[in-house]
XYZ file of C-alpha atoms in Angstrom:
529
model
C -3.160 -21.983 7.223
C -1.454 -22.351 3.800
C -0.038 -19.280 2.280
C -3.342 -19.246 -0.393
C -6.100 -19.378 2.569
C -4.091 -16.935 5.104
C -3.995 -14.142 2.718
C -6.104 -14.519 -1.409
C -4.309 -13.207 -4.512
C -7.037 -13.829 -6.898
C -6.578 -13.052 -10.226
C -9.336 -11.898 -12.806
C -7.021 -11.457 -15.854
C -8.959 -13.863 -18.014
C -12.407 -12.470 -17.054
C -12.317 -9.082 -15.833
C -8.592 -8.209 -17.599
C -10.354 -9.607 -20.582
C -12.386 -6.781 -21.407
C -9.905 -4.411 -21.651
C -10.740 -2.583 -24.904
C -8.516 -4.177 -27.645
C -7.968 -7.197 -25.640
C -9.060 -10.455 -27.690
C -8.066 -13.389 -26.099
C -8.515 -17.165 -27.693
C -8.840 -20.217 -25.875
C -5.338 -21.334 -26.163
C -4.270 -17.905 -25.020
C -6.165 -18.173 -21.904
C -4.801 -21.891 -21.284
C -1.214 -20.186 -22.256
C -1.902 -17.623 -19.243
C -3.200 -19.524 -17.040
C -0.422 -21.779 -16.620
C 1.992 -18.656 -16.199
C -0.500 -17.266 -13.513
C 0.242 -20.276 -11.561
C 3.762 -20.241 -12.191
C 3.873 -16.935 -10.622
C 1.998 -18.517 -7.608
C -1.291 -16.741 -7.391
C -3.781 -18.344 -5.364
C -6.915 -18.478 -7.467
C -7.320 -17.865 -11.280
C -10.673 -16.575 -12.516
C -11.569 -18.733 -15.983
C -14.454 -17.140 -16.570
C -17.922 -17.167 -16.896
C -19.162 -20.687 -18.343
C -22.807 -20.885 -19.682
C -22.561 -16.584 -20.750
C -20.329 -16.877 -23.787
C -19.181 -20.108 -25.983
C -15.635 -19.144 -25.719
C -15.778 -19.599 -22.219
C -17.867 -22.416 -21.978
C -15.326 -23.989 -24.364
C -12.151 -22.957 -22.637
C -14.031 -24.245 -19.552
C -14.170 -27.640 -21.107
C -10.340 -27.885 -22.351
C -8.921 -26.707 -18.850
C -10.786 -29.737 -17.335
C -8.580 -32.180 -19.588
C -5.733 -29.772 -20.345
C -5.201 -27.219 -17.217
C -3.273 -28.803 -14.343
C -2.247 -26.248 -11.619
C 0.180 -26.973 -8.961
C -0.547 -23.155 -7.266
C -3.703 -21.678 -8.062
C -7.189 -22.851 -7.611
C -9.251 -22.679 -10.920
C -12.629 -20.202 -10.049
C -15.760 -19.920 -12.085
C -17.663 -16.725 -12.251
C -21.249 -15.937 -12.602
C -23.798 -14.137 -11.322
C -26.604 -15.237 -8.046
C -29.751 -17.199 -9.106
C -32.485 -14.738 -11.865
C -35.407 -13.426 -9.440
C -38.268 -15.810 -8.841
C -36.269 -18.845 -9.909
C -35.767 -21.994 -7.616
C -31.196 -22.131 -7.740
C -31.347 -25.740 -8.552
C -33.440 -25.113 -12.274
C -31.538 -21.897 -13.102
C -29.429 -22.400 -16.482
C -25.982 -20.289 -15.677
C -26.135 -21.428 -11.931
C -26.271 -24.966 -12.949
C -23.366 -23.974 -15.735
C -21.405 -22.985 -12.659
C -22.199 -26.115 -10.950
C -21.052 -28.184 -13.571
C -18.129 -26.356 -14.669
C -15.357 -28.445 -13.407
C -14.415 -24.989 -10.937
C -13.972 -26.511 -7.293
C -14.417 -22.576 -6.459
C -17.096 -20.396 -7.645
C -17.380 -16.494 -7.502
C -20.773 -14.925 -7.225
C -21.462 -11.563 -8.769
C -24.410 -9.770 -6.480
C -26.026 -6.409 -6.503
C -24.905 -4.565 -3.596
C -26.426 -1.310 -4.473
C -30.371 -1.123 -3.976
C -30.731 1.034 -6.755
C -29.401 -1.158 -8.862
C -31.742 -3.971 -7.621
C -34.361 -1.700 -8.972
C -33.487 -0.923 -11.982
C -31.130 -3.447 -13.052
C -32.620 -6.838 -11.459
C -36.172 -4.983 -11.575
C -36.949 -6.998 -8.585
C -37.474 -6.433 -4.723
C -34.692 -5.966 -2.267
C -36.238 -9.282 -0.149
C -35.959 -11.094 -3.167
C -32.101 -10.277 -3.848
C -31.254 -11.110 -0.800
C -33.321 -14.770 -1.216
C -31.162 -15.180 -4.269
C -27.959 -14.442 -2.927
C -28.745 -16.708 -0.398
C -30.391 -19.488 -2.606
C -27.739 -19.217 -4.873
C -24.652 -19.502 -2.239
C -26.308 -22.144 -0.566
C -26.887 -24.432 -3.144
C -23.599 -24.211 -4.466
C -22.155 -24.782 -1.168
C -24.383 -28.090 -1.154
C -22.543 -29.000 -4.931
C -19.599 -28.912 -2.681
C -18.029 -25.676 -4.009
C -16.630 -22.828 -2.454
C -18.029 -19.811 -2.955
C -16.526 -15.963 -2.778
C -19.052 -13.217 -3.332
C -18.421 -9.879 -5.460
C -20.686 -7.107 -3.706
C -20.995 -5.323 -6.983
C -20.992 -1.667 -6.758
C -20.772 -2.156 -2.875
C -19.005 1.203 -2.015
C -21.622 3.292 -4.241
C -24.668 1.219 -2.403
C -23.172 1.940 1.096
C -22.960 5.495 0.727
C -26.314 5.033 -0.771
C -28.018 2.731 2.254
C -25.490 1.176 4.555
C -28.040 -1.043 6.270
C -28.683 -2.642 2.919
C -25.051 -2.965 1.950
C -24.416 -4.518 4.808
C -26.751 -7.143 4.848
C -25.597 -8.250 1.272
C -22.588 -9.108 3.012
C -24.188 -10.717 6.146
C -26.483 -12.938 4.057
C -23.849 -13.881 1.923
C -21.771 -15.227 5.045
C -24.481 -16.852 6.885
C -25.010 -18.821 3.858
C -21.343 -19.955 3.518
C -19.462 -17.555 1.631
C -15.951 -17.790 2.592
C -15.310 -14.172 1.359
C -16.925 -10.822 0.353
C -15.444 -8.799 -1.880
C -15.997 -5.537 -2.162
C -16.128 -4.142 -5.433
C -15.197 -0.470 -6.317
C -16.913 -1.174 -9.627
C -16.915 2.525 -11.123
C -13.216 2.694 -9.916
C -14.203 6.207 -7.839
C -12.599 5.830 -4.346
C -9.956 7.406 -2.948
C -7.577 5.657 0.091
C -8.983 6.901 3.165
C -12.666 6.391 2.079
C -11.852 2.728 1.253
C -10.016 2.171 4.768
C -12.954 3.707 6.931
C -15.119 1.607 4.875
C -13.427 -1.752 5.192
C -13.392 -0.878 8.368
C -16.301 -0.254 9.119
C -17.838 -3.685 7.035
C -15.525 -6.103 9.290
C -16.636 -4.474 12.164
C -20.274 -4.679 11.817
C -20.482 -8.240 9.766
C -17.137 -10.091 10.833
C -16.968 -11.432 7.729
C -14.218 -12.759 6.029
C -13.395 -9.654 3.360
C -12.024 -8.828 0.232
C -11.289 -6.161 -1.927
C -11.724 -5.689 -5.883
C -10.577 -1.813 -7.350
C -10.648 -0.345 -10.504
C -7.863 2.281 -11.649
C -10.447 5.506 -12.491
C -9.091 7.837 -9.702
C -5.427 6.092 -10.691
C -6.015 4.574 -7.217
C -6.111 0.958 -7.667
C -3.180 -0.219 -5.769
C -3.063 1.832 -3.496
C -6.993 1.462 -2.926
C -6.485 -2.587 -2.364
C -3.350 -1.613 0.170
C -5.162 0.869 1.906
C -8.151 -2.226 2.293
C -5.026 -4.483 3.136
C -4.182 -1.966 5.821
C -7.586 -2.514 7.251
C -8.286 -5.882 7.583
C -9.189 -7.205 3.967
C -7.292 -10.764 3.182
C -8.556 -11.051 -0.246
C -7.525 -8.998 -3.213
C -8.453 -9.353 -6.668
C -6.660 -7.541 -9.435
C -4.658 -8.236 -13.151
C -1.883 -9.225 -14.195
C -0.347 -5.883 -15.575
C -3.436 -3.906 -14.666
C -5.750 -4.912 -17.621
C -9.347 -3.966 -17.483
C -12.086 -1.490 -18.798
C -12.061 1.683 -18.925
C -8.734 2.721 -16.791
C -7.695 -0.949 -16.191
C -7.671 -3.067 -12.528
C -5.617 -2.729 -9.570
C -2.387 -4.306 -10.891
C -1.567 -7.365 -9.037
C 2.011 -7.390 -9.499
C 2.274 -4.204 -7.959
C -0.048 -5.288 -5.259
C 2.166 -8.421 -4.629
C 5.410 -6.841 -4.284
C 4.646 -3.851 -2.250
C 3.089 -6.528 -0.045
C 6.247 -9.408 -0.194
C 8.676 -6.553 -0.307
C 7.246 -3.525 1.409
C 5.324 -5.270 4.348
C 7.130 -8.189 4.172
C 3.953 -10.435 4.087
C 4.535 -13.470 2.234
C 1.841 -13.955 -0.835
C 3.076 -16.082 -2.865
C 5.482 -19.340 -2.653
C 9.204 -18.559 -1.475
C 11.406 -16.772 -4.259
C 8.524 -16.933 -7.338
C 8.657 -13.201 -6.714
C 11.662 -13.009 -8.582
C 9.661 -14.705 -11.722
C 7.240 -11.394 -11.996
C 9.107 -9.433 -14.519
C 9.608 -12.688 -16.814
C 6.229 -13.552 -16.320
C 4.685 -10.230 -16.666
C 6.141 -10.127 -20.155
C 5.863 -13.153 -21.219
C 1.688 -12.312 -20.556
C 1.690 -9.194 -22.205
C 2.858 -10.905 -25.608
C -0.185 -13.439 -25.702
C -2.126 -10.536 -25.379
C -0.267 -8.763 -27.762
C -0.223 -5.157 -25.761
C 2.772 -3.732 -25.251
C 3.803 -3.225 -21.480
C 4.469 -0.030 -20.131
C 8.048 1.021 -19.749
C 6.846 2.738 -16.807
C 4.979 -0.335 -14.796
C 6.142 -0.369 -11.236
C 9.081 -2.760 -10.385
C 8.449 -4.962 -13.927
C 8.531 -2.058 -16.321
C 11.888 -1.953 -18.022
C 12.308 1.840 -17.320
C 11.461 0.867 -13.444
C 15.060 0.568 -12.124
C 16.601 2.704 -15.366
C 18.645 6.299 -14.373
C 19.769 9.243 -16.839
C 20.815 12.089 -15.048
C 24.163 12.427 -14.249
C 23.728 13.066 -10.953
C 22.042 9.937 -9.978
C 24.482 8.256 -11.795
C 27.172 9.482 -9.410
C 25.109 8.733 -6.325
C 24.269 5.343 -7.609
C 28.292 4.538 -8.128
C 28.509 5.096 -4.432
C 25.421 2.988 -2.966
C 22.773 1.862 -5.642
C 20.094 2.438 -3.416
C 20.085 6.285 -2.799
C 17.797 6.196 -5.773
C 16.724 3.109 -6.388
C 13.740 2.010 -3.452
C 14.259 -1.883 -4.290
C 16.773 -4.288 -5.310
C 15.906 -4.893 -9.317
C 17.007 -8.716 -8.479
C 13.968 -9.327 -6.089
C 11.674 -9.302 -9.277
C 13.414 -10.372 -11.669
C 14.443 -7.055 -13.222
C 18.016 -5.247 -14.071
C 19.161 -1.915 -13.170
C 19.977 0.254 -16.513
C 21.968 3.301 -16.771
C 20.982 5.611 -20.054
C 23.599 7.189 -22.054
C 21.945 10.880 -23.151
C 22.751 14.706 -22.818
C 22.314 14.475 -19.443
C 25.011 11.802 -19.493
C 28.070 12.844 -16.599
C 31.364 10.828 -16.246
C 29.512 8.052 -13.631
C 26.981 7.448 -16.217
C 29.493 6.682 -18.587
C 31.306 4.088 -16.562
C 28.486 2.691 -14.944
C 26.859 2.268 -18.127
C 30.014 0.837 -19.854
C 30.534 -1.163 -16.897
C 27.031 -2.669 -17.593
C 28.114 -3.588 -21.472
C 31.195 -5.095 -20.163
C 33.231 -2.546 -21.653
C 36.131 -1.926 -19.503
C 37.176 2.304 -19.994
C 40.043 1.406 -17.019
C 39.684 4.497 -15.687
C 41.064 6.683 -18.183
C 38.995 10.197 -16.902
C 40.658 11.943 -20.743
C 38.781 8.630 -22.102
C 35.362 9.132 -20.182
C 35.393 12.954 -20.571
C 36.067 12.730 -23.899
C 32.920 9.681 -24.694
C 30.418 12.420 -22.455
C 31.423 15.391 -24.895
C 31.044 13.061 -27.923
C 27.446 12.047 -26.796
C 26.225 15.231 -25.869
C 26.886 16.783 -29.039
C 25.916 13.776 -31.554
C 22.646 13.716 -29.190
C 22.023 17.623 -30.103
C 22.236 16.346 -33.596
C 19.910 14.108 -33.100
C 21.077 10.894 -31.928
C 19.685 9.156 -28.802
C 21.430 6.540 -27.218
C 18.691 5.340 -24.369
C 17.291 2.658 -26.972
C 20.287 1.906 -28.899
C 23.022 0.019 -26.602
C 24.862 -0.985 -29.878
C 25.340 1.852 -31.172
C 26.697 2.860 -28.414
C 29.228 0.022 -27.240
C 30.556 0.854 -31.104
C 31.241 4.361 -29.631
C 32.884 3.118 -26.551
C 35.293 0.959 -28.994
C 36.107 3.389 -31.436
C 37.087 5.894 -28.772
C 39.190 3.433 -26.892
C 41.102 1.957 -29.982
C 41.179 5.438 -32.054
C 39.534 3.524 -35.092
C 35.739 2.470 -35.309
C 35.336 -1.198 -35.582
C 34.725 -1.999 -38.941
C 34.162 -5.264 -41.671
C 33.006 -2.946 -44.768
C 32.490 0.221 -45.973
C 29.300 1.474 -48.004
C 30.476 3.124 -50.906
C 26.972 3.218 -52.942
C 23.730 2.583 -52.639
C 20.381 2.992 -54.527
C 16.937 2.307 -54.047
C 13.701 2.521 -55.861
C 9.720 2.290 -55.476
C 7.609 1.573 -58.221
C 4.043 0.792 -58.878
C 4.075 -1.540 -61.700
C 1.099 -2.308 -64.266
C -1.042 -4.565 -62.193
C -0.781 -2.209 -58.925
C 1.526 -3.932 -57.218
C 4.368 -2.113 -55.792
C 7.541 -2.640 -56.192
C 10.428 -2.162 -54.217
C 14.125 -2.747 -54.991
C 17.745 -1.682 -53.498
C 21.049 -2.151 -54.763
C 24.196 -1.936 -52.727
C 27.891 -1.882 -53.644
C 30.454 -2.543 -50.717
C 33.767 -3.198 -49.700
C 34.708 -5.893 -47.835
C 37.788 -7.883 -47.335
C 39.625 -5.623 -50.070
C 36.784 -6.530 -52.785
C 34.087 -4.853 -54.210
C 30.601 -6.274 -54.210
C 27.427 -5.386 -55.920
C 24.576 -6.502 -54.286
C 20.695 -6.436 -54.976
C 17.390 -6.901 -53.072
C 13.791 -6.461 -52.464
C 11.533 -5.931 -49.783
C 8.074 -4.755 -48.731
C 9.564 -1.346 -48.367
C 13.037 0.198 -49.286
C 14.783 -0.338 -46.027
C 13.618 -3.418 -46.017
C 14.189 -3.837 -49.697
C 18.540 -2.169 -48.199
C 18.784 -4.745 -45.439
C 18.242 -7.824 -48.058
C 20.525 -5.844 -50.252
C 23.209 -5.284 -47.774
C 23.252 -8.853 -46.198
C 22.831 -10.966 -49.176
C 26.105 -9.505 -50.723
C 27.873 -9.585 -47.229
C 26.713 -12.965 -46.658
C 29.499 -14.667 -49.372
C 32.276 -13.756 -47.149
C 30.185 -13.711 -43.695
C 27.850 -16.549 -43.454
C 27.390 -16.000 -40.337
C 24.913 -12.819 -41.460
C 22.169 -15.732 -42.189
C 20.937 -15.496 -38.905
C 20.753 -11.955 -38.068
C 17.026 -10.675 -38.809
C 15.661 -7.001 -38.436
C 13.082 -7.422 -35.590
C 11.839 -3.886 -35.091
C 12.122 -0.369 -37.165
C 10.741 3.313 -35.612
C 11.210 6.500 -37.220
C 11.121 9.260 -35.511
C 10.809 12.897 -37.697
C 12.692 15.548 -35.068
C 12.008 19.061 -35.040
C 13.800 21.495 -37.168
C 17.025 22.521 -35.804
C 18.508 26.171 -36.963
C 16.368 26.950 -39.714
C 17.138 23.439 -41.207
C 14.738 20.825 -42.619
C 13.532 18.366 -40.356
C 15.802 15.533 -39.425
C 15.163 11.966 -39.259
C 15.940 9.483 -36.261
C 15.620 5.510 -37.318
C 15.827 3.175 -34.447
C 16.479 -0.362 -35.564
C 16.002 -3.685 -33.691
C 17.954 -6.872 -34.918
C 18.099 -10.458 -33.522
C 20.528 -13.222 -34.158
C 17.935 -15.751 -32.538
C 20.158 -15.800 -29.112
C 19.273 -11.809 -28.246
C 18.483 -8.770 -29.408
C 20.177 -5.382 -29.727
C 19.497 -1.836 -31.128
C 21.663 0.752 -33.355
C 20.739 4.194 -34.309
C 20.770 6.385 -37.429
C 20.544 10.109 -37.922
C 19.720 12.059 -41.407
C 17.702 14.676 -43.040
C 16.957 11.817 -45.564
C 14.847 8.605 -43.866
C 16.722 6.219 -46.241
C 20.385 7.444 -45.201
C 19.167 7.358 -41.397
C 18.240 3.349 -41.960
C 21.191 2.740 -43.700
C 23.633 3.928 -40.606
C 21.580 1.859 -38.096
C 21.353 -0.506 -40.448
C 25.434 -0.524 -40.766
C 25.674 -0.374 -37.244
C 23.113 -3.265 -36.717
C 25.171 -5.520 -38.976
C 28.773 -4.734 -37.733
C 27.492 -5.254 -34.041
C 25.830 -8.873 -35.072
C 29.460 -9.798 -36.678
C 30.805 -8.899 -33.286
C 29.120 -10.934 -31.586
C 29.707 -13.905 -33.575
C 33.169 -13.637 -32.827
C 34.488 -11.826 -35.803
C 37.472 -9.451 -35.563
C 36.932 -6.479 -37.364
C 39.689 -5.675 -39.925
């Protein structure tokens, strides 16, 4: 069998993922992720459910002229036949039908309880339209998967029931059962025993479908891996309700890289981290620094003494090769900083410290104390690569000094506010005044500072402040509170990240701000003077 029928990765991102609180997806964003799911090489991609909602009945008519996939298999979802309806008259069935989907995923009750009170019909009769419903899609020439909703609560609940669901759903030419862990309440063990236990007794073909409210979700779908289910459905990043789904990415490389079961086509592992961010900005929610293997704190060290360990042989603490997903290795510069950090982490900005150990101890007793003023050099790589130069050359590298600078907010008569910064610098032996605006004053400082620096660098045109965080530290000895500014700049080509310190917010912006600028003349090739 083909990689995609040996063993499913289904994804549910646009259905299930979808109602992740905050989550608002438009049409074009589904199409957008869609066509990275497939890149990555998934085997089926959930739309939807046509026929419930017009957003996805529309999106449902645009991927059938818009979405080709060369990997996946586009599914419809939807739920069994209403009670006391004949499959072939009933509306969302027949939306299913026509939806374009050459699979189909069915959405049963599993749990007799909530046959009761949900479906407020008999048990006989949801069984008749599980069956009716499977089988007359199967006729339609679909495929068919069925989601045994709350399966796990109506086992524990009546197992002779729950199991029937499942044996119904087979006879009638389901290719798989999935079993859903819809509250997102099991534990490992419980989930083995009972995968177990459901292949044994049906011999059906199963799958498994976990939510993340124990914080068990991966390992919940590799415990069901572990016994026998070749079908898991999850998200891309672990988006859902509530807690979120089982992450898939997670799900696929612990399987490609820990059991060394191949999921998805040769080497598109090493596309997850890409495509795992490129996903999160359609959706707009930031990822986690902390993700396993994609998040970009997932290979990143601090302490000294892993940094010394790591010198030696990477992998004493690190449990994968970054590479084999598409991710880097990072070293971060703090307090905790030892000599190996240094030079690994210098090493990694292609700084080359040439093994001065005066050099390196003196760059670890700089950082330590500028860090217990305040300064943090995990997020700001510019900043510190300036460091590294100054230290090694004895002189900071430099293409003008700020020798003044004012700034002003005003509301004016008609309520608007007003804000406006003026700059004088040195540059190239002259002095320039400068002016500017902005929609706040360090916004107002940058357009200051760049439009005056920008008649003897030009090159400043493209630079653009991408990102700004304050952070208000603690009071230190008795003293006010002191202000961290983290600054984000692009040049178009890449981004990097400087880092100011003062009691005063506006003299913390305008050292990362400095910083920010002399690093982005840097890289254009400028010599500093």
């Amino acid at each position: 069998m083909t990689i995609s029928d040996a063993f499913h990765i289904y994804d549910t991102t646009l259905r299930d993922g979808a109602q992740q609180e905050g989550l608002n997806l438009s049409v074009h964003d589904k199409i957008t992720i869609a066509r990275h799911l497939d890149d990555l090489g998934v085997g089926f991609i959930e739309g939807g459910w046509p026929g419930a909602n017009p957003k996805d009945t529309e999106f449902f008519a645009l991927a059938k002229k818009e979405l080709k996939l060369k990997n996946a298999t586009f599914v419809a979802f939807g739920a069994t036949r209403r009670p006391n309806v004949i499959a072939a008259d009933d509306v969302l069935l027949g939306a299913l039908r026509d939806s374009g989907a050459p699979a189909v995923t069915l959405v049963a009750k599993a749990f007799d309880r909530h046959v009761d009170l949900a479906l407020k019909t008999t048990l006989e009769e949801n069984l008749a339209m599980i069956r009716d419903s499977v089988t007359h899609l199967r006729q339609e020439g679909q495929r068919v998967f069925l989601d045994a909703e709350h399966f796990f609560d109506g086992y524990r609940a009546n197992r002779d029931y729950a199991l029937e669901v499942i044996r119904v759903a087979m006879e009638a030419g389901a290719d798989v059962a999935a079993l859903c862990d819809t509250n997102g309440g099991m534990l490992p063990d419980e989930i083995a025993d009972v995968v177990h236990d459901v292949l044994t007794a049906t011999s059906a073909r199963i799958g498994i479908h976990c939510h993340n409210d124990t914080g068990c979700a991966v390992a919940n779908s590799m415990a069901a891996v572990a016994a026998g289910a070749t079908h898991v459905q999850g998200t891309l990043n672990g988006y859902g309700e509530r807690t979120g789904n089982a992450d898939l990415v997670t799900i696929i490389a612990n399987l490609e890289l820990k059991k060394k079961q191949l999921v998805l086509p040769p080497n598109a592992l090493r596309e997850s981290f890409r495509i795992s961010h490129a996903i999160a900005e359609v959706t707009n929610i930031s990822p986690s620094g902390r993700q396993p293997y994609v998040g970009v704190s997932a290979f990143a060290h601090k302490a000294g003494l892993h940094a010394s360990a790591i010198k030696v042989d990477p992998f004493l603490y690190q449990h994968e090769d970054p590479a084999s997903v598409g991710n880097d290795m990072r070293m971060l510069v703090s307090d905790m900083a030892g000599r190996a950090s240094i030079e690994l982490k210098s090493q990694e900005l292609g700084v080359d410290l040439g093994g001065d150990r005066e050099l390196v101890g003196r760059i670890v007793d700089r950082v330590k104390e500028m860090e217990s003023r305040g300064f943090t050099f995990e997020a700001a790589d510019a900043s510190f690569e300036l460091l590294l130069l100054e230290e090694i050359s004895g002189k900071r590298p430099s293409f003008f000094t700020i020798d003044h600078w004012l700034t002003t907010v005003e509301r004016a008569e008609d309520q608007s506010i007003v804000t406006k910064a003026e700059v004088t610098v040195t540059a190239q032996g002259k002095e320039i005044s400068c002016s500017g605006s902005g929609n706040g004053p360090v916004n107002a400082f940058d357009n200051a500072l760049r439009s005056g620096l920008k008649q003897l660098y030009p090159e400043l045109e493209v630079l653009e402040l991408t990102d700004y965080k304050v952070r208000i530290l603690e009071g230190r000895l008795g003293t006010g509170a002191i202000t961290r500014v983290l600054v984000e700049t692009s040049d178009g080509k890449g981004e990097w990240n400087t880092v100011g310190v003062h009691e005063n917010v506006i003299a913390a912006s305008a050292m990362a701000l400095e910083d920010a600028v002399t690093f982005g003349l840097l890289r254009q090739g400028r010599k500093p003077e």
